Amino acid sequence: MGNVIRKKTEYKIGQASLFYWACKEGDIAAVRQMLPNMTYEQVNQLEPLGSTALHAAVFYNHPHIVRLLLENGCSRTTLNRHGATAYEEASTEEIRALFNRPASDRFVDEHMTQTFQLVNPKGNSVDMKDGIPDDWFKGHTTANTAYESQFMHAVADSSGVFKKLVQNRIEAESKEQLEQLVSRTITNDHQQYENAKRLHEKVRKKSDMSSLLTMYTLETPFYRTLQNEADSFATLIYLHLAELKDRAYKGRAYRGGRMTENDIRAYRWALQRPEQVLETRTIQSMSLNESVARSFIQPERQRHDRRNRVMLIFDFSETCPTAINLNRISEKLPALSAHQDEEEVLLLPFTLFSVREIKVDSKNGEYRITLTYVPTPKVAAVTIAHNLKE
């Protein structure tokens, strides 16, 4: 195997692996020869020099090798001795672009009235006769209060005997459901299987929510399935929300969408009634970068779609514990996302908003809808549980 590397660079045997040096020197033939016979651990190991083979290929600007490693499911979130991911070591746009996710709908909503429900912040039912379009209530006509949001936040904020009782009862069940979901959506022939397998093991054995969030960002069917089957994922995050408090987001974030005229009419209805709030009903990905969200609603992406293009602007004037920043925040809080270029913030179900503003661009017809975060009222979980039963 040593004869494969034909480079002038001298190095000490044992200082770094042959694979690392092949990636560092740009020897694509050697990398192709070795890669099929290597384990996931060998490919992604932190070498004695303090970085992985992917870090080396990125730093020394070898795009063909970077592409090959990424196509083979190489870990994107491993940190080098300086606390940086391989993406953060890139010095050219060509290299950074290799880390981009293939075209997807991650930052765009296709069914806007299904990702939110309308509730009263005081917990009162909303009168369906007030003129709101019927499809706003489709699929959730009995969930017209904010009790679910209050309950999930109360559980997350609780401590002592109550939290232990709830956690012991619910966490094991949620982990079992999550395991079934992961097994069904990330099969052993998937490019990201080895990555997901190790991340899921940390979730299963250590309740490591950082690993769960990273697994969510992998390009697999898992994150798409969560749009309809988010219960186990969201429950685990809520149970450990206190551990993620340093990632709670404050600021602005963006998400693209497509709406019919009836959809927009529903938002106008809510705009005229500030006492009503919207409650998120599923997992949603937002971006700190408006251009990222906009790229998913460009005309070429909807050639046969006559719906209106919409930019949702989420305004968090207060720190929101259920808007989780997946970006690098500090040396102690590295990026959790496998796709750092997306600048993602994850929004959990049961987060409350009010509609603050609706504008339309007269030049391109794009709607801009601003939603303002509404903190969930703090109520004792036992009280809310009683209300939920009624």
Tab-separated table of C-alpha atoms in Angstrom:
chain	number	residue	atom	x	y	z
A	1	MET	CA	0.000	0.000	0.000
A	2	GLY	CA	2.954	2.314	0.699
A	3	ASN	CA	4.000	2.161	-2.969
A	4	VAL	CA	0.780	3.861	-3.975
A	5	ILE	CA	1.832	7.257	-2.586
A	6	ARG	CA	4.257	8.885	-4.996
A	7	LYS	CA	5.037	12.203	-3.315
A	8	LYS	CA	8.204	14.056	-2.371
A	9	THR	CA	6.954	15.007	1.089
A	10	GLU	CA	8.859	13.252	3.852
A	11	TYR	CA	7.041	12.106	6.947
A	12	LYS	CA	7.636	9.782	9.815
A	13	ILE	CA	5.897	6.413	9.891
A	14	GLY	CA	3.476	6.519	12.785
A	15	GLN	CA	3.141	10.289	12.711
A	16	ALA	CA	0.060	10.044	10.515
A	17	SER	CA	-1.614	7.332	8.467
A	18	LEU	CA	-0.885	6.694	4.806
A	19	PHE	CA	-4.490	7.607	4.065
A	20	TYR	CA	-4.092	10.988	5.748
A	21	TRP	CA	-0.967	11.747	3.750
A	22	ALA	CA	-2.631	10.718	0.494
A	23	CYS	CA	-5.485	13.144	1.222
A	24	LYS	CA	-3.067	15.888	2.258
A	25	GLU	CA	-0.945	15.492	-0.870
A	26	GLY	CA	-3.894	15.186	-3.256
A	27	ASP	CA	-3.108	11.630	-4.364
A	28	ILE	CA	-6.568	10.711	-5.634
A	29	ALA	CA	-5.421	7.309	-6.948
A	30	ALA	CA	-4.150	6.283	-3.527
A	31	VAL	CA	-7.293	7.524	-1.802
A	32	ARG	CA	-9.516	5.587	-4.212
A	33	GLN	CA	-7.474	2.442	-3.626
A	34	MET	CA	-7.511	2.626	0.174
A	35	LEU	CA	-11.004	3.944	0.854
A	36	PRO	CA	-13.027	0.763	0.100
A	37	ASN	CA	-10.967	-1.244	2.597
A	38	MET	CA	-11.155	1.215	5.479
A	39	THR	CA	-13.583	1.334	8.377
A	40	TYR	CA	-15.592	4.415	9.253
A	41	GLU	CA	-13.356	4.957	12.280
A	42	GLN	CA	-10.170	4.807	10.203
A	43	VAL	CA	-11.458	7.316	7.661
A	44	ASN	CA	-12.583	9.795	10.315
A	45	GLN	CA	-9.917	9.339	12.971
A	46	LEU	CA	-8.198	12.354	14.452
A	47	GLU	CA	-4.593	11.879	13.382
A	48	PRO	CA	-1.540	12.644	15.581
A	49	LEU	CA	-1.167	15.911	13.666
A	50	GLY	CA	-4.483	17.043	15.129
A	51	SER	CA	-6.876	16.800	12.199
A	52	THR	CA	-8.725	14.291	10.046
A	53	ALA	CA	-8.034	13.343	6.450
A	54	LEU	CA	-10.990	15.503	5.393
A	55	HIS	CA	-9.510	18.500	7.211
A	56	ALA	CA	-6.240	17.941	5.357
A	57	ALA	CA	-7.868	17.650	1.926
A	58	VAL	CA	-9.864	20.823	2.573
A	59	PHE	CA	-6.967	22.838	3.985
A	60	TYR	CA	-4.642	21.918	1.122
A	61	ASN	CA	-7.382	22.593	-1.427
A	62	HIS	CA	-7.910	19.205	-3.090
A	63	PRO	CA	-11.550	19.410	-4.291
A	64	HIS	CA	-11.590	15.985	-5.983
A	65	ILE	CA	-10.592	14.273	-2.753
A	66	VAL	CA	-12.983	16.358	-0.659
A	67	ARG	CA	-15.829	15.398	-2.992
A	68	LEU	CA	-14.871	11.715	-2.818
A	69	LEU	CA	-14.730	11.717	0.987
A	70	LEU	CA	-18.078	13.483	1.319
A	71	GLU	CA	-19.708	11.139	-1.197
A	72	ASN	CA	-18.558	8.256	0.987
A	73	GLY	CA	-20.272	9.648	4.078
A	74	CYS	CA	-17.231	11.130	5.795
A	75	SER	CA	-18.025	12.916	9.063
A	76	ARG	CA	-18.525	16.660	8.573
A	77	THR	CA	-18.745	17.644	12.238
A	78	THR	CA	-15.477	16.246	13.663
A	79	LEU	CA	-13.335	19.006	15.174
A	80	ASN	CA	-9.579	19.356	14.706
A	81	ARG	CA	-7.163	20.409	17.446
A	82	HIS	CA	-8.144	24.032	16.852
A	83	GLY	CA	-11.825	23.259	17.430
A	84	ALA	CA	-12.765	23.722	13.770
A	85	THR	CA	-14.725	21.522	11.398
A	86	ALA	CA	-13.361	20.752	7.942
A	87	TYR	CA	-15.847	23.209	6.413
A	88	GLU	CA	-14.454	25.983	8.588
A	89	GLU	CA	-10.958	25.253	7.243
A	90	ALA	CA	-12.011	25.880	3.626
A	91	SER	CA	-10.365	28.880	1.968
A	92	THR	CA	-12.144	28.783	-1.416
A	93	GLU	CA	-15.764	28.895	-2.556
A	94	GLU	CA	-15.136	25.803	-4.693
A	95	ILE	CA	-14.358	23.749	-1.597
A	96	ARG	CA	-17.217	25.239	0.438
A	97	ALA	CA	-19.682	24.472	-2.344
A	98	LEU	CA	-18.827	20.767	-2.100
A	99	PHE	CA	-20.404	20.739	1.370
A	100	ASN	CA	-23.725	22.097	0.092
A	101	ARG	CA	-26.803	19.934	0.387
A	102	PRO	CA	-28.359	18.697	-2.875
A	103	ALA	CA	-31.550	20.487	-3.881
A	104	SER	CA	-34.188	19.848	-1.225
A	105	ASP	CA	-37.212	21.408	0.444
A	106	ARG	CA	-35.565	21.770	3.840
A	107	PHE	CA	-36.135	25.525	4.155
A	108	VAL	CA	-39.457	25.818	2.379
A	109	ASP	CA	-43.052	25.090	3.369
A	110	GLU	CA	-45.314	23.546	0.750
A	111	HIS	CA	-48.419	23.489	2.970
A	112	MET	CA	-48.334	26.585	5.138
A	113	THR	CA	-51.658	26.085	6.923
A	114	GLN	CA	-50.612	22.621	8.056
A	115	THR	CA	-47.444	23.718	9.854
A	116	PHE	CA	-49.266	26.145	12.156
A	117	GLN	CA	-52.509	26.044	14.072
A	118	LEU	CA	-54.466	28.968	15.448
A	119	VAL	CA	-54.888	29.296	19.209
A	120	ASN	CA	-55.703	31.952	21.765
A	121	PRO	CA	-52.753	32.825	24.031
A	122	LYS	CA	-55.057	32.597	27.050
A	123	GLY	CA	-56.094	29.074	26.152
A	124	ASN	CA	-59.547	29.919	24.803
A	125	SER	CA	-61.041	28.125	21.822
A	126	VAL	CA	-61.097	29.967	18.502
A	127	ASP	CA	-64.531	30.480	17.001
A	128	MET	CA	-64.549	28.946	13.535
A	129	LYS	CA	-67.403	31.263	12.555
A	130	ASP	CA	-65.214	34.357	12.737
A	131	GLY	CA	-64.416	34.164	9.041
A	132	ILE	CA	-61.151	32.249	8.991
A	133	PRO	CA	-60.736	29.890	5.998
A	134	ASP	CA	-61.808	26.331	6.787
A	135	ASP	CA	-58.535	24.728	5.695
A	136	TRP	CA	-56.732	26.540	8.529
A	137	PHE	CA	-58.363	24.059	10.904
A	138	LYS	CA	-57.928	21.021	8.716
A	139	GLY	CA	-56.639	18.069	10.737
A	140	HIS	CA	-56.637	19.792	14.100
A	141	THR	CA	-60.112	21.114	14.836
A	142	THR	CA	-59.987	19.905	18.462
A	143	ALA	CA	-56.564	21.396	19.281
A	144	ASN	CA	-57.676	24.994	19.598
A	145	THR	CA	-55.806	26.028	22.747
A	146	ALA	CA	-52.241	26.659	23.800
A	147	TYR	CA	-52.370	24.014	26.516
A	148	GLU	CA	-50.077	21.659	24.589
A	149	SER	CA	-47.443	24.376	24.320
A	150	GLN	CA	-47.772	25.243	27.995
A	151	PHE	CA	-47.496	21.598	29.007
A	152	MET	CA	-44.367	20.871	26.934
A	153	HIS	CA	-42.650	23.985	28.261
A	154	ALA	CA	-43.700	23.196	31.824
A	155	VAL	CA	-42.207	19.711	31.556
A	156	ALA	CA	-38.997	21.154	30.104
A	157	ASP	CA	-38.750	23.695	32.941
A	158	SER	CA	-39.691	21.310	35.733
A	159	SER	CA	-37.293	19.609	38.107
A	160	GLY	CA	-37.196	17.132	40.939
A	161	VAL	CA	-39.688	14.312	41.383
A	162	PHE	CA	-42.142	15.443	38.713
A	163	LYS	CA	-39.578	15.658	35.916
A	164	LYS	CA	-37.996	12.350	36.929
A	165	LEU	CA	-41.411	10.677	36.887
A	166	VAL	CA	-42.269	12.063	33.465
A	167	GLN	CA	-38.804	11.445	32.042
A	168	ASN	CA	-38.620	7.827	33.184
A	169	ARG	CA	-42.044	7.121	31.782
A	170	ILE	CA	-41.769	8.908	28.455
A	171	GLU	CA	-38.087	8.874	27.494
A	172	ALA	CA	-37.732	5.110	27.117
A	173	GLU	CA	-40.831	4.970	24.940
A	174	SER	CA	-39.663	7.909	22.815
A	175	LYS	CA	-36.235	6.339	22.316
A	176	GLU	CA	-37.849	3.109	21.180
A	177	GLN	CA	-40.045	4.967	18.691
A	178	LEU	CA	-37.060	6.965	17.477
A	179	GLU	CA	-35.041	3.793	16.939
A	180	GLN	CA	-37.810	2.363	14.772
A	181	LEU	CA	-37.966	5.597	12.805
A	182	VAL	CA	-34.200	5.700	12.243
A	183	SER	CA	-34.102	2.027	11.197
A	184	ARG	CA	-36.900	2.609	8.719
A	185	THR	CA	-35.524	5.786	7.162
A	186	ILE	CA	-31.731	5.265	7.185
A	187	THR	CA	-31.002	1.783	5.856
A	188	ASN	CA	-27.548	0.185	5.955
A	189	ASP	CA	-26.965	0.906	2.263
A	190	HIS	CA	-27.430	4.649	2.702
A	191	GLN	CA	-24.419	6.931	2.253
A	192	GLN	CA	-24.916	8.422	5.720
A	193	TYR	CA	-25.653	5.140	7.512
A	194	GLU	CA	-22.365	4.936	9.439
A	195	ASN	CA	-22.642	8.559	10.517
A	196	ALA	CA	-26.245	8.147	11.620
A	197	LYS	CA	-25.520	4.845	13.363
A	198	ARG	CA	-22.891	6.376	15.634
A	199	LEU	CA	-24.917	9.481	16.347
A	200	HIS	CA	-27.964	7.396	17.199
A	201	GLU	CA	-25.904	5.243	19.556
A	202	LYS	CA	-24.998	8.357	21.544
A	203	VAL	CA	-28.659	9.299	21.717
A	204	ARG	CA	-29.705	5.810	22.782
A	205	LYS	CA	-26.996	5.262	25.408
A	206	LYS	CA	-26.243	8.766	26.670
A	207	SER	CA	-29.334	10.804	25.745
A	208	ASP	CA	-26.981	13.084	23.819
A	209	MET	CA	-29.228	15.716	22.247
A	210	SER	CA	-26.369	17.318	20.314
A	211	SER	CA	-25.965	14.037	18.425
A	212	LEU	CA	-29.713	13.874	17.790
A	213	LEU	CA	-29.672	17.378	16.329
A	214	THR	CA	-26.675	16.554	14.132
A	215	MET	CA	-28.426	13.413	12.901
A	216	TYR	CA	-31.393	15.593	11.952
A	217	THR	CA	-29.156	17.700	9.706
A	218	LEU	CA	-27.766	14.750	7.719
A	219	GLU	CA	-29.074	14.455	4.172
A	220	THR	CA	-31.277	11.396	4.727
A	221	PRO	CA	-34.998	10.544	4.567
A	222	PHE	CA	-35.015	10.870	8.378
A	223	TYR	CA	-35.498	14.629	8.497
A	224	ARG	CA	-38.207	14.533	5.832
A	225	THR	CA	-40.126	11.867	7.733
A	226	LEU	CA	-40.027	14.049	10.848
A	227	GLN	CA	-42.390	16.459	9.124
A	228	ASN	CA	-45.171	13.952	9.766
A	229	GLU	CA	-43.719	11.834	12.578
A	230	ALA	CA	-41.996	14.270	14.920
A	231	ASP	CA	-43.417	13.095	18.258
A	232	SER	CA	-40.494	11.014	19.546
A	233	PHE	CA	-37.872	13.479	18.286
A	234	ALA	CA	-39.608	16.541	19.731
A	235	THR	CA	-40.371	14.829	23.044
A	236	LEU	CA	-36.726	13.890	23.597
A	237	ILE	CA	-35.581	17.425	22.809
A	238	TYR	CA	-38.164	18.907	25.179
A	239	LEU	CA	-37.155	16.547	27.984
A	240	HIS	CA	-33.549	17.735	27.637
A	241	LEU	CA	-34.237	21.321	26.611
A	242	ALA	CA	-32.404	22.709	29.642
A	243	GLU	CA	-29.188	21.133	28.327
A	244	LEU	CA	-29.539	23.199	25.145
A	245	LYS	CA	-30.257	26.549	26.810
A	246	ASP	CA	-27.009	28.081	25.543
A	247	ARG	CA	-28.243	27.486	21.994
A	248	ALA	CA	-31.599	29.231	22.543
A	249	TYR	CA	-31.924	31.789	19.760
A	250	LYS	CA	-32.631	35.516	19.765
A	251	GLY	CA	-32.743	37.495	16.525
A	252	ARG	CA	-34.209	36.934	13.061
A	253	ALA	CA	-34.500	33.784	10.995
A	254	TYR	CA	-36.049	32.986	7.627
A	255	ARG	CA	-38.028	30.249	5.923
A	256	GLY	CA	-39.431	30.187	2.409
A	257	GLY	CA	-42.899	29.050	1.486
A	258	ARG	CA	-45.559	28.815	-1.198
A	259	MET	CA	-49.133	29.873	-0.529
A	260	THR	CA	-52.468	29.920	-2.272
A	261	GLU	CA	-54.648	33.019	-2.023
A	262	ASN	CA	-56.694	31.235	0.647
A	263	ASP	CA	-53.533	30.589	2.669
A	264	ILE	CA	-52.632	34.273	2.545
A	265	ARG	CA	-56.196	35.213	3.471
A	266	ALA	CA	-55.800	33.105	6.615
A	267	TYR	CA	-52.691	35.039	7.612
A	268	ARG	CA	-54.429	38.351	6.910
A	269	TRP	CA	-57.255	37.158	9.154
A	270	ALA	CA	-54.763	36.497	11.951
A	271	LEU	CA	-53.052	39.862	11.352
A	272	GLN	CA	-56.339	41.649	12.039
A	273	ARG	CA	-56.821	39.727	15.297
A	274	PRO	CA	-53.714	40.271	17.454
A	275	GLU	CA	-55.276	38.349	20.336
A	276	GLN	CA	-54.883	35.124	18.346
A	277	VAL	CA	-51.551	33.339	18.032
A	278	LEU	CA	-50.130	30.689	15.741
A	279	GLU	CA	-48.689	27.518	17.211
A	280	THR	CA	-46.124	25.521	15.261
A	281	ARG	CA	-47.287	21.966	14.683
A	282	THR	CA	-44.140	20.300	13.363
A	283	ILE	CA	-40.348	20.516	13.105
A	284	GLN	CA	-39.227	23.449	10.945
A	285	SER	CA	-35.809	24.468	9.655
A	286	MET	CA	-35.033	28.185	9.494
A	287	SER	CA	-31.901	29.943	8.288
A	288	LEU	CA	-30.092	32.975	9.667
A	289	ASN	CA	-29.353	33.825	6.045
A	290	GLU	CA	-32.312	35.125	4.048
A	291	SER	CA	-30.647	34.212	0.752
A	292	VAL	CA	-30.527	30.545	1.799
A	293	ALA	CA	-34.270	30.491	2.440
A	294	ARG	CA	-34.968	32.441	-0.752
A	295	SER	CA	-32.994	29.996	-2.887
A	296	PHE	CA	-35.656	27.379	-2.167
A	297	ILE	CA	-38.522	29.482	-3.547
A	298	GLN	CA	-36.986	30.766	-6.774
A	299	PRO	CA	-39.194	30.560	-9.901
A	300	GLU	CA	-37.081	27.802	-11.473
A	301	ARG	CA	-37.976	25.594	-8.511
A	302	GLN	CA	-41.706	26.001	-9.166
A	303	ARG	CA	-42.125	26.143	-12.946
A	304	HIS	CA	-45.564	24.564	-12.828
A	305	ASP	CA	-46.563	25.944	-9.440
A	306	ARG	CA	-48.833	28.973	-9.588
A	307	ARG	CA	-48.886	29.553	-5.848
A	308	ASN	CA	-47.451	32.747	-4.396
A	309	ARG	CA	-43.852	32.844	-3.243
A	310	VAL	CA	-43.600	33.758	0.431
A	311	MET	CA	-40.745	34.669	2.751
A	312	LEU	CA	-41.566	33.994	6.390
A	313	ILE	CA	-39.568	36.237	8.717
A	314	PHE	CA	-39.390	34.908	12.274
A	315	ASP	CA	-38.633	37.707	14.721
A	316	PHE	CA	-37.366	36.551	18.110
A	317	SER	CA	-37.084	39.755	20.141
A	318	GLU	CA	-36.683	37.570	23.220
A	319	THR	CA	-34.543	34.473	23.620
A	320	CYS	CA	-36.588	31.475	22.502
A	321	PRO	CA	-35.689	28.099	24.077
A	322	THR	CA	-37.461	26.178	21.300
A	323	ALA	CA	-35.531	27.913	18.506
A	324	ILE	CA	-32.238	26.024	18.673
A	325	ASN	CA	-29.179	27.529	17.013
A	326	LEU	CA	-27.256	24.748	15.240
A	327	ASN	CA	-24.397	27.042	14.214
A	328	ARG	CA	-21.017	27.534	15.825
A	329	ILE	CA	-21.577	29.898	18.752
A	330	SER	CA	-18.254	29.658	20.562
A	331	GLU	CA	-15.307	27.331	21.052
A	332	LYS	CA	-17.342	25.409	23.610
A	333	LEU	CA	-20.427	25.378	21.375
A	334	PRO	CA	-19.271	24.171	17.936
A	335	ALA	CA	-21.554	23.763	14.950
A	336	LEU	CA	-23.999	20.873	15.220
A	337	SER	CA	-25.143	21.020	11.614
A	338	ALA	CA	-23.539	18.788	8.997
A	339	HIS	CA	-24.270	21.566	6.480
A	340	GLN	CA	-22.855	24.734	8.011
A	341	ASP	CA	-23.462	26.827	4.905
A	342	GLU	CA	-27.202	26.673	5.655
A	343	GLU	CA	-26.823	28.566	8.971
A	344	GLU	CA	-29.712	26.587	10.418
A	345	VAL	CA	-31.903	27.271	13.426
A	346	LEU	CA	-34.285	24.450	14.342
A	347	LEU	CA	-37.792	25.413	15.431
A	348	LEU	CA	-39.698	22.946	17.605
A	349	PRO	CA	-43.435	22.272	17.667
A	350	PHE	CA	-45.552	24.172	20.225
A	351	THR	CA	-43.779	27.496	19.671
A	352	LEU	CA	-46.134	30.499	19.609
A	353	PHE	CA	-46.158	33.475	17.207
A	354	SER	CA	-48.335	36.415	16.268
A	355	VAL	CA	-48.645	37.802	12.736
A	356	ARG	CA	-47.098	41.285	12.829
A	357	GLU	CA	-46.885	42.346	9.208
A	358	ILE	CA	-47.725	41.268	5.665
A	359	LYS	CA	-46.110	42.987	2.677
A	360	VAL	CA	-45.927	42.183	-1.011
A	361	ASP	CA	-43.143	43.145	-3.402
A	362	SER	CA	-44.749	44.954	-6.338
A	363	LYS	CA	-41.874	43.956	-8.626
A	364	ASN	CA	-41.791	40.189	-8.194
A	365	GLY	CA	-45.022	39.496	-6.302
A	366	GLU	CA	-43.219	37.884	-3.355
A	367	TYR	CA	-45.025	38.100	-0.029
A	368	ARG	CA	-43.120	38.869	3.172
A	369	ILE	CA	-44.888	37.761	6.346
A	370	THR	CA	-43.325	38.711	9.674
A	371	LEU	CA	-44.114	36.511	12.675
A	372	THR	CA	-43.211	37.668	16.182
A	373	TYR	CA	-42.326	35.136	18.856
A	374	VAL	CA	-44.782	34.984	21.771
A	375	PRO	CA	-43.307	33.432	24.945
A	376	THR	CA	-45.420	30.596	26.280
A	377	PRO	CA	-47.132	31.485	29.578
A	378	LYS	CA	-45.607	29.585	32.475
A	379	VAL	CA	-48.203	27.411	34.158
A	380	ALA	CA	-47.779	24.422	36.462
A	381	ALA	CA	-47.679	21.208	34.434
A	382	VAL	CA	-50.219	19.530	36.724
A	383	THR	CA	-52.711	22.340	36.094
A	384	ILE	CA	-52.222	22.113	32.346
A	385	ALA	CA	-52.600	18.343	32.387
A	386	HIS	CA	-55.982	18.849	34.060
A	387	ASN	CA	-56.995	21.342	31.344
A	388	LEU	CA	-55.923	18.933	28.609
A	389	LYS	CA	-58.233	16.260	30.006
A	390	GLU	CA	-61.256	18.559	29.888
